[in-house]
Short mmCIF file of C-alpha atoms in Angstrom, two decimals:
data_model
loop_
_atom_site.label_atom_id
_atom_site.label_comp_id
_atom_site.label_asym_id
_atom_site.label_seq_id
_atom_site.Cartn_x
_atom_site.Cartn_y
_atom_site.Cartn_z
CA MET A 1 8.27 -2.77 -3.48
CA ARG A 2 8.77 -2.55 0.23
CA TRP A 3 7.36 -4.27 3.29
CA ARG A 4 3.75 -3.13 3.34
CA PHE A 5 2.31 -4.83 6.41
CA SER A 6 1.36 -3.16 9.64
CA THR A 7 2.53 -4.66 12.92
CA LEU A 8 -0.93 -6.15 13.43
CA ASP A 9 -0.78 -7.79 9.99
CA VAL A 10 2.54 -9.41 10.84
CA ILE A 11 1.28 -10.70 14.18
CA LEU A 12 -1.88 -12.15 12.63
CA LEU A 13 0.12 -13.86 9.88
CA LEU A 14 2.52 -15.40 12.37
CA LEU A 15 -0.33 -16.61 14.55
CA ALA A 16 -2.19 -18.10 11.57
CA VAL A 17 0.87 -19.96 10.30
CA ALA A 18 1.98 -21.15 13.75
CA GLY A 19 -1.59 -22.21 14.57
CA SER A 20 -1.72 -24.36 11.43
CA GLY A 21 1.45 -26.13 12.57
CA VAL A 22 0.04 -26.74 16.04
CA ALA A 23 -3.18 -28.12 14.55
CA TYR A 24 -1.26 -30.49 12.27
CA ALA A 25 0.87 -31.79 15.14
CA TRP A 26 -2.15 -32.41 17.37
CA VAL A 27 -4.20 -34.10 14.64
CA VAL A 28 -1.39 -36.33 13.33
CA TYR A 29 0.67 -36.97 16.46
CA GLY A 30 -1.58 -35.91 19.32
CA ASP A 31 1.21 -33.77 20.75
CA GLY A 32 4.17 -31.57 19.79
CA GLY A 33 2.47 -28.21 19.32
CA LEU A 34 5.72 -26.26 19.68
CA ILE A 35 7.49 -28.48 17.17
CA GLY A 36 4.62 -28.19 14.71
CA ALA A 37 4.51 -24.41 15.04
CA THR A 38 8.28 -24.18 14.43
CA TYR A 39 8.12 -26.29 11.29
CA ALA A 40 5.12 -24.34 10.00
CA LEU A 41 6.78 -20.96 10.49
CA PHE A 42 10.04 -22.03 8.85
CA MET A 43 8.21 -23.57 5.88
CA CYS A 44 5.48 -21.03 5.22
CA MET A 45 7.01 -17.67 6.06
CA PRO A 46 9.57 -17.79 3.19
CA ILE A 47 6.68 -18.44 0.79
CA LEU A 48 4.74 -15.50 2.19
CA ALA A 49 7.85 -13.30 2.07
CA PHE A 50 8.37 -14.26 -1.56
CA GLU A 51 4.77 -13.46 -2.45
CA ARG A 52 5.01 -10.09 -0.72
CA HIS A 53 8.13 -9.15 -2.75
CA ILE A 54 10.43 -9.15 0.28
CA ILE A 55 12.87 -11.77 -1.02
CA PHE A 56 13.92 -12.75 -4.55
CA ARG A 57 12.08 -9.84 -6.16
CA ARG A 58 13.57 -10.38 -9.62
CA LEU A 59 12.56 -14.02 -9.58
CA TYR A 60 9.05 -13.01 -8.54
CA ARG A 61 8.76 -10.58 -11.45
CA ARG A 62 10.03 -13.15 -13.93
CA ILE A 63 7.63 -15.84 -12.76
CA HIS A 64 4.65 -13.49 -12.83
CA GLY A 65 5.54 -12.50 -16.38
CA LEU A 66 5.20 -16.10 -17.63
CA PRO A 67 2.15 -17.58 -19.39
CA THR A 68 -0.34 -19.09 -16.95
CA PRO A 69 0.70 -22.81 -17.28
CA ALA A 70 4.39 -21.92 -16.89
CA PHE A 71 3.54 -19.53 -14.05
CA LEU A 72 1.71 -22.29 -12.13
CA LEU A 73 4.54 -24.81 -12.59
CA ALA A 74 7.23 -22.28 -11.67
CA SER A 75 5.29 -21.14 -8.58
CA LEU A 76 4.84 -24.73 -7.46
CA ALA A 77 8.57 -25.39 -7.89
CA VAL A 78 9.45 -22.30 -5.85
CA TYR A 79 6.99 -23.19 -3.10
CA LEU A 80 8.32 -26.75 -2.83
CA THR A 81 11.89 -25.47 -2.75
CA PHE A 82 11.13 -23.00 0.02
CA GLY A 83 9.17 -25.65 1.89
CA ASN A 84 12.04 -28.15 1.80
CA ILE A 85 14.64 -25.58 2.81
CA GLY A 86 12.45 -24.26 5.62
CA TYR A 87 11.73 -27.76 6.90
CA ALA A 88 15.41 -28.64 6.89
CA ALA A 89 16.32 -25.45 8.77
CA ALA A 90 13.60 -26.05 11.36
CA GLY A 91 14.59 -29.71 11.77
CA LEU A 92 18.23 -28.80 12.28
CA LEU A 93 17.31 -26.20 14.90
CA LEU A 94 14.99 -28.55 16.77
CA HIS A 95 17.57 -31.35 16.63
CA LEU A 96 20.36 -29.13 17.97
CA THR A 97 18.16 -27.86 20.82
CA GLY A 98 17.21 -31.42 21.79
CA LEU A 99 13.49 -30.98 21.23
CA LEU A 100 13.52 -33.80 18.65
CA ARG A 101 14.89 -37.20 19.44
CA GLU A 102 14.89 -38.32 15.82
CA SER A 103 18.08 -38.52 13.80
CA ARG A 104 19.22 -35.34 12.10
CA ALA A 105 18.36 -36.74 8.67
CA ASP A 106 14.79 -37.67 9.70
CA ALA A 107 14.31 -34.30 11.35
CA MET A 108 15.40 -32.42 8.21
CA LEU A 109 13.61 -34.43 5.48
CA PRO A 110 9.89 -33.66 5.10
CA SER A 111 7.36 -36.27 4.09
CA LEU A 112 5.02 -35.77 1.15
CA ASN A 113 2.11 -35.19 3.53
CA VAL A 114 4.00 -32.42 5.29
CA LEU A 115 4.79 -30.65 2.00
CA LEU A 116 1.18 -30.92 0.83
CA TYR A 117 -0.02 -29.54 4.16
CA ALA A 118 2.39 -26.61 3.90
CA LEU A 119 1.12 -25.81 0.39
CA ALA A 120 -2.48 -26.13 1.54
CA THR A 121 -1.79 -23.71 4.38
CA SER A 122 0.20 -21.15 2.40
CA GLY A 123 -2.12 -21.13 -0.60
CA PRO A 124 -5.24 -19.69 1.06
CA ILE A 125 -3.20 -17.11 2.99
CA VAL A 126 -1.47 -15.93 -0.20
CA PHE A 127 -4.84 -15.82 -1.98
CA VAL A 128 -6.40 -13.68 0.76
CA LEU A 129 -3.40 -11.32 0.72
CA ARG A 130 -3.67 -10.91 -3.04
CA VAL A 131 -7.37 -10.15 -2.87
CA ARG A 132 -6.70 -7.64 -0.10
CA GLU A 133 -4.00 -6.02 -2.23
CA LEU A 134 -6.35 -5.86 -5.22
CA LEU A 135 -9.17 -4.23 -3.29
CA GLY A 136 -7.18 -2.26 -0.72
CA ARG A 137 -6.86 -3.02 3.00
CA ASP A 138 -9.77 -0.92 4.28
CA VAL A 139 -12.06 -1.76 1.36
CA PHE A 140 -11.34 -5.48 1.77
CA LEU A 141 -12.26 -5.42 5.45
CA SER A 142 -15.35 -3.31 4.82
CA LEU A 143 -16.60 -5.65 2.10
CA LEU A 144 -15.80 -8.68 4.25
CA THR A 145 -17.73 -7.35 7.24
CA GLY A 146 -20.53 -5.70 5.24
CA ARG A 147 -19.88 -2.43 7.02
CA TYR A 148 -21.31 -0.29 4.22
CA ARG A 149 -24.05 -2.64 3.04
CA LYS A 150 -26.43 0.07 4.22
CA PRO A 151 -25.38 3.69 3.51
CA VAL A 152 -24.08 5.62 6.51
CA GLN A 153 -22.73 9.11 7.08
CA GLU A 154 -19.17 9.67 8.24
CA GLU A 155 -16.44 12.27 8.06
CA ARG A 156 -13.43 11.55 5.87
CA VAL A 157 -10.45 13.45 4.50
CA PHE A 158 -9.52 13.03 0.85
CA LEU A 159 -6.22 13.56 -0.92
CA PHE A 160 -6.19 13.88 -4.69
CA ILE A 161 -2.66 13.58 -6.04
CA ASP A 162 -2.09 14.07 -9.74
CA LEU A 163 0.81 13.82 -12.20
CA ALA A 164 1.48 17.19 -13.81
CA GLY A 165 2.21 17.29 -17.54
CA SER A 166 0.92 13.76 -18.15
CA THR A 167 -0.33 14.59 -21.65
CA SER A 168 3.09 15.66 -22.89
CA LEU A 169 4.69 12.68 -21.17
CA ALA A 170 2.27 10.30 -22.90
CA GLU A 171 3.14 11.83 -26.26
CA ARG A 172 6.87 11.34 -25.59
CA PHE A 173 6.70 7.89 -24.01
CA GLY A 174 3.89 6.22 -25.88
CA ASP A 175 1.08 4.29 -24.20
CA LEU A 176 3.06 1.27 -22.99
CA LYS A 177 5.92 3.17 -21.38
CA MET A 178 3.51 5.73 -19.96
CA GLN A 179 1.57 2.95 -18.26
CA GLU A 180 4.83 1.57 -16.85
CA TYR A 181 5.70 5.06 -15.59
CA LEU A 182 2.34 5.48 -13.88
CA GLY A 183 2.49 1.98 -12.43
CA ARG A 184 5.83 2.72 -10.82
CA LEU A 185 4.58 6.06 -9.52
CA PHE A 186 1.44 4.59 -8.00
CA ALA A 187 3.43 1.74 -6.44
CA MET A 188 5.63 4.35 -4.76
CA LEU A 189 2.59 5.86 -3.04
CA ALA A 190 1.81 2.68 -1.14
CA ASP A 191 4.42 2.96 1.62
CA PRO A 192 3.73 6.59 2.68
CA VAL A 193 -0.02 6.00 2.57
CA LEU A 194 0.26 2.90 4.75
CA ARG A 195 2.72 4.65 7.07
CA TYR A 196 0.21 7.41 7.80
CA GLY A 197 -2.85 5.19 8.07
CA GLY A 198 -4.50 6.11 4.76
CA SER A 199 -6.18 4.04 2.09
CA ILE A 200 -5.73 4.27 -1.68
CA ASP A 201 -9.35 4.18 -2.81
CA ASP A 202 -9.05 4.62 -6.55
CA TYR A 203 -6.88 5.50 -9.53
CA ILE A 204 -8.41 7.85 -12.06
CA GLY A 205 -6.21 8.22 -15.12
CA ASP A 206 -2.99 9.78 -13.86
CA ALA A 207 -4.41 10.63 -10.41
CA ALA A 208 -4.73 8.67 -7.18
CA VAL A 209 -7.51 9.13 -4.62
CA ILE A 210 -6.46 8.56 -1.01
CA SER A 211 -8.63 8.89 2.07
CA TRP A 212 -8.62 8.66 5.86
CA SER A 213 -11.24 8.62 8.55
CA PHE A 214 -11.33 12.20 9.83
CA ASP A 215 -9.88 11.48 13.26
CA ARG A 216 -7.02 9.47 11.80
CA ALA A 217 -6.26 12.14 9.19
CA VAL A 218 -5.97 15.07 11.60
CA ALA A 219 -4.16 13.16 14.34
CA ASP A 220 -0.64 14.62 14.21
CA ALA A 221 -1.58 15.97 10.75
CA ALA A 222 -1.14 12.49 9.23
CA CYS A 223 -2.74 13.47 5.92
CA ILE A 224 -0.38 16.44 5.48
CA ARG A 225 2.68 14.47 6.50
CA CYS A 226 1.71 11.82 3.97
CA VAL A 227 1.72 14.37 1.13
CA PHE A 228 5.19 15.65 1.91
CA ASP A 229 6.50 12.14 2.53
CA ILE A 230 5.41 11.27 -1.02
CA LEU A 231 7.09 14.39 -2.42
CA ASP A 232 10.26 13.61 -0.46
CA GLN A 233 10.27 10.08 -1.85
CA VAL A 234 10.06 11.39 -5.41
CA GLU A 235 12.95 13.76 -4.72
CA THR A 236 15.04 11.06 -3.06
CA ASP A 237 14.54 8.71 -6.03
CA GLY A 238 15.00 11.51 -8.57
CA HIS A 239 18.23 10.09 -10.01
CA ARG A 240 16.51 6.76 -10.69
CA TRP A 241 13.58 8.43 -12.43
CA SER A 242 15.99 10.48 -14.53
CA LYS A 243 18.05 7.42 -15.42
CA ASP A 244 15.09 5.21 -16.33
CA TYR A 245 12.74 7.74 -17.91
CA GLY A 246 14.62 11.01 -18.31
CA GLU A 247 11.83 12.68 -16.33
CA ILE A 248 11.21 13.17 -12.60
CA PRO A 249 7.50 13.11 -11.72
CA ARG A 250 5.99 16.49 -10.86
CA LEU A 251 3.00 16.10 -8.61
CA ARG A 252 0.08 18.28 -7.55
CA ALA A 253 -1.95 17.51 -4.44
CA ALA A 254 -5.13 18.75 -2.76
CA LEU A 255 -6.58 17.99 0.68
CA HIS A 256 -10.15 18.51 1.85
CA GLY A 257 -12.43 16.84 4.36
CA GLY A 258 -16.08 16.68 5.26
CA THR A 259 -19.17 14.51 5.54
CA ILE A 260 -19.70 11.81 2.94
CA VAL A 261 -21.90 8.75 2.52
CA PRO A 262 -19.94 5.55 1.82
CA ALA A 263 -21.99 2.71 0.37
CA GLU A 264 -21.40 -0.73 -1.07
CA ILE A 265 -22.78 -0.88 -4.60
CA GLY A 266 -22.90 -3.43 -7.40
CA VAL A 267 -24.25 -6.94 -7.92
CA ASP A 268 -21.80 -9.03 -9.93
CA ARG A 269 -18.89 -6.80 -8.88
CA HIS A 270 -19.10 -5.01 -5.55
CA LYS A 271 -17.41 -1.70 -4.82
CA ILE A 272 -17.43 0.82 -2.02
CA THR A 273 -18.00 4.32 -3.33
CA TYR A 274 -18.37 7.71 -1.68
CA PHE A 275 -21.26 10.07 -2.28
CA GLY A 276 -21.26 13.72 -1.34
CA ASP A 277 -19.86 17.12 -2.15
CA THR A 278 -16.56 16.48 -0.31
CA VAL A 279 -15.12 14.21 -3.00
CA ASN A 280 -16.05 16.54 -5.86
CA THR A 281 -14.71 19.55 -3.98
CA THR A 282 -11.35 17.85 -3.43
CA SER A 283 -11.14 17.03 -7.11
CA ARG A 284 -11.91 20.65 -8.08
CA LEU A 285 -9.38 21.88 -5.52
CA GLU A 286 -6.68 19.72 -7.11
CA GLY A 287 -7.51 21.30 -10.46
CA LEU A 288 -7.02 24.71 -8.86
CA CYS A 289 -3.34 23.87 -8.27
CA ARG A 290 -2.58 24.63 -11.90
CA THR A 291 -4.57 27.87 -11.93
CA LEU A 292 -2.89 29.17 -8.77
CA ASP A 293 0.54 27.78 -9.64
CA ARG A 294 0.85 25.85 -6.38
CA GLN A 295 1.90 22.29 -5.65
CA VAL A 296 -0.08 21.50 -2.49
CA LEU A 297 -3.44 23.05 -1.60
CA ILE A 298 -5.64 22.47 1.43
CA SER A 299 -9.09 23.78 2.15
CA ALA A 300 -9.31 26.38 4.90
CA ASP A 301 -11.97 24.25 6.62
CA LEU A 302 -9.61 21.30 6.96
CA ALA A 303 -6.61 23.49 7.84
CA ARG A 304 -8.54 24.98 10.77
CA ARG A 305 -9.23 21.52 12.16
CA THR A 306 -5.68 20.20 12.06
CA ARG A 307 -2.35 21.42 13.34
CA LEU A 308 0.28 21.95 10.70
CA PRO A 309 3.59 20.13 11.23
CA ALA A 310 6.50 22.37 12.20
CA PHE A 311 8.25 21.90 8.84
CA VAL A 312 5.20 23.09 6.85
CA THR A 313 4.35 26.72 6.16
CA SER A 314 1.04 27.93 4.78
CA GLU A 315 -0.04 30.79 2.56
CA ASP A 316 -3.63 32.04 2.65
CA LEU A 317 -4.84 32.35 -0.94
CA GLY A 318 -8.28 33.67 -0.05
CA GLU A 319 -11.61 32.30 -1.23
CA HIS A 320 -12.14 30.83 -4.68
CA GLU A 321 -15.09 29.66 -6.70
CA LEU A 322 -15.06 26.01 -7.69
CA LYS A 323 -17.00 24.62 -10.60
CA GLY A 324 -20.21 22.95 -9.47
CA ARG A 325 -20.04 24.42 -5.98
CA GLY A 326 -22.47 27.13 -4.95
CA GLN A 327 -20.27 28.86 -2.39
CA LYS A 328 -16.65 29.90 -2.41
CA LEU A 329 -14.00 27.80 -0.70
CA GLY A 330 -11.17 29.15 1.43
CA VAL A 331 -7.84 27.85 0.13
CA LEU A 332 -4.33 27.67 1.59
CA SER A 333 -1.08 26.67 -0.09
CA LEU A 334 1.31 24.41 1.81
CA CYS A 335 5.04 24.03 1.34
CA ALA A 336 7.97 22.75 3.33
CA GLY A 337 9.74 25.77 4.75
CA GLY A 338 11.03 27.19 8.02
CA LEU A 339 12.18 24.04 9.79
CA LEU A 340 13.55 21.35 7.53
CA LYS A 341 11.66 18.10 7.32
CA GLN A 342 13.67 15.16 8.59
CA THR A 343 13.04 11.83 6.87
CA PRO A 344 14.99 8.58 7.11
CA ASN A 345 16.50 9.10 3.67
CA SER A 346 16.62 12.81 3.11
CA VAL A 347 16.32 16.35 4.35
CA SER A 348 14.56 18.56 1.85
CA ARG A 349 12.45 21.56 1.06
CA VAL A 350 9.55 21.32 -1.35
CA ALA A 351 9.26 24.13 -3.86
CA SER A 352 6.30 25.40 -5.86
CA LEU A 353 5.39 23.47 -8.97
CA PRO A 354 5.80 25.27 -12.26
CA SER A 355 2.71 25.35 -14.45
#
């Protein structure tokens, strides 16, 4: 799992943590905002980094695999350890810079009140981040602000990305290993989707549903770049997939955009769902990948409204009937060809997917 915060997220986190330190210093001492902010950042940021899988990832996985009572005790022990180490580091820095006149020992040893305050500050932030991760960034903000409490119309682009041959894989792996396989695959999608400003809206069996606001999707062909970034990532990590599972994921993807009606539904459990033909059409288009023996398809309507990246070539496949749709849909196949796509980890071409 990689760093999955935007720059704005990082800035807001730093401000929230530093602000808590300033508030504590003013309330308790009536002064020392800079000192309070320094202590808060050094104490809380390691805890946040741990919770976001940036440091000590194996330890994180082990703790989260424990029964609930053991999980709570282990988490508390980790938090207190990070808090003490962070406080000592901050105290040493402040002492060496002359900002604190206390002895080095006093500057580096936190009181019980300070530790409790650090836990009280980190806890709510970690809780909010977990809820946001559970719901998705855009969905979390929309539910929080009530943006879709009343249905509205807007244009969105949808990407349906599906694992090919999942039935045969499930028969070979069994249910438990298949779920582990899918979990790893879906986790891999997170970075490219975040990088190109998308939102993972849902998981349906072995498929993921990703969407963008229309303007964000077509700006520099972000939705198309996202697809090929995902395929590149699979290819780059191919040796790991082969080693762990004996099988490299083969993906199919379809892109389509149009007008939909997002709305917040539910009483006991709220959810934002999308109504309209666009979602169903994208799903049917993804199913057409198998029929046409193509890996990536895009509707002609969406292709006309975005500019293909230089590394992508298209093939016009004509118009096709889709189940449940009254009129035919123009379809194009996309593949990486012509110019090579440059990524931080690889340079690759994407070939057609065998049926």
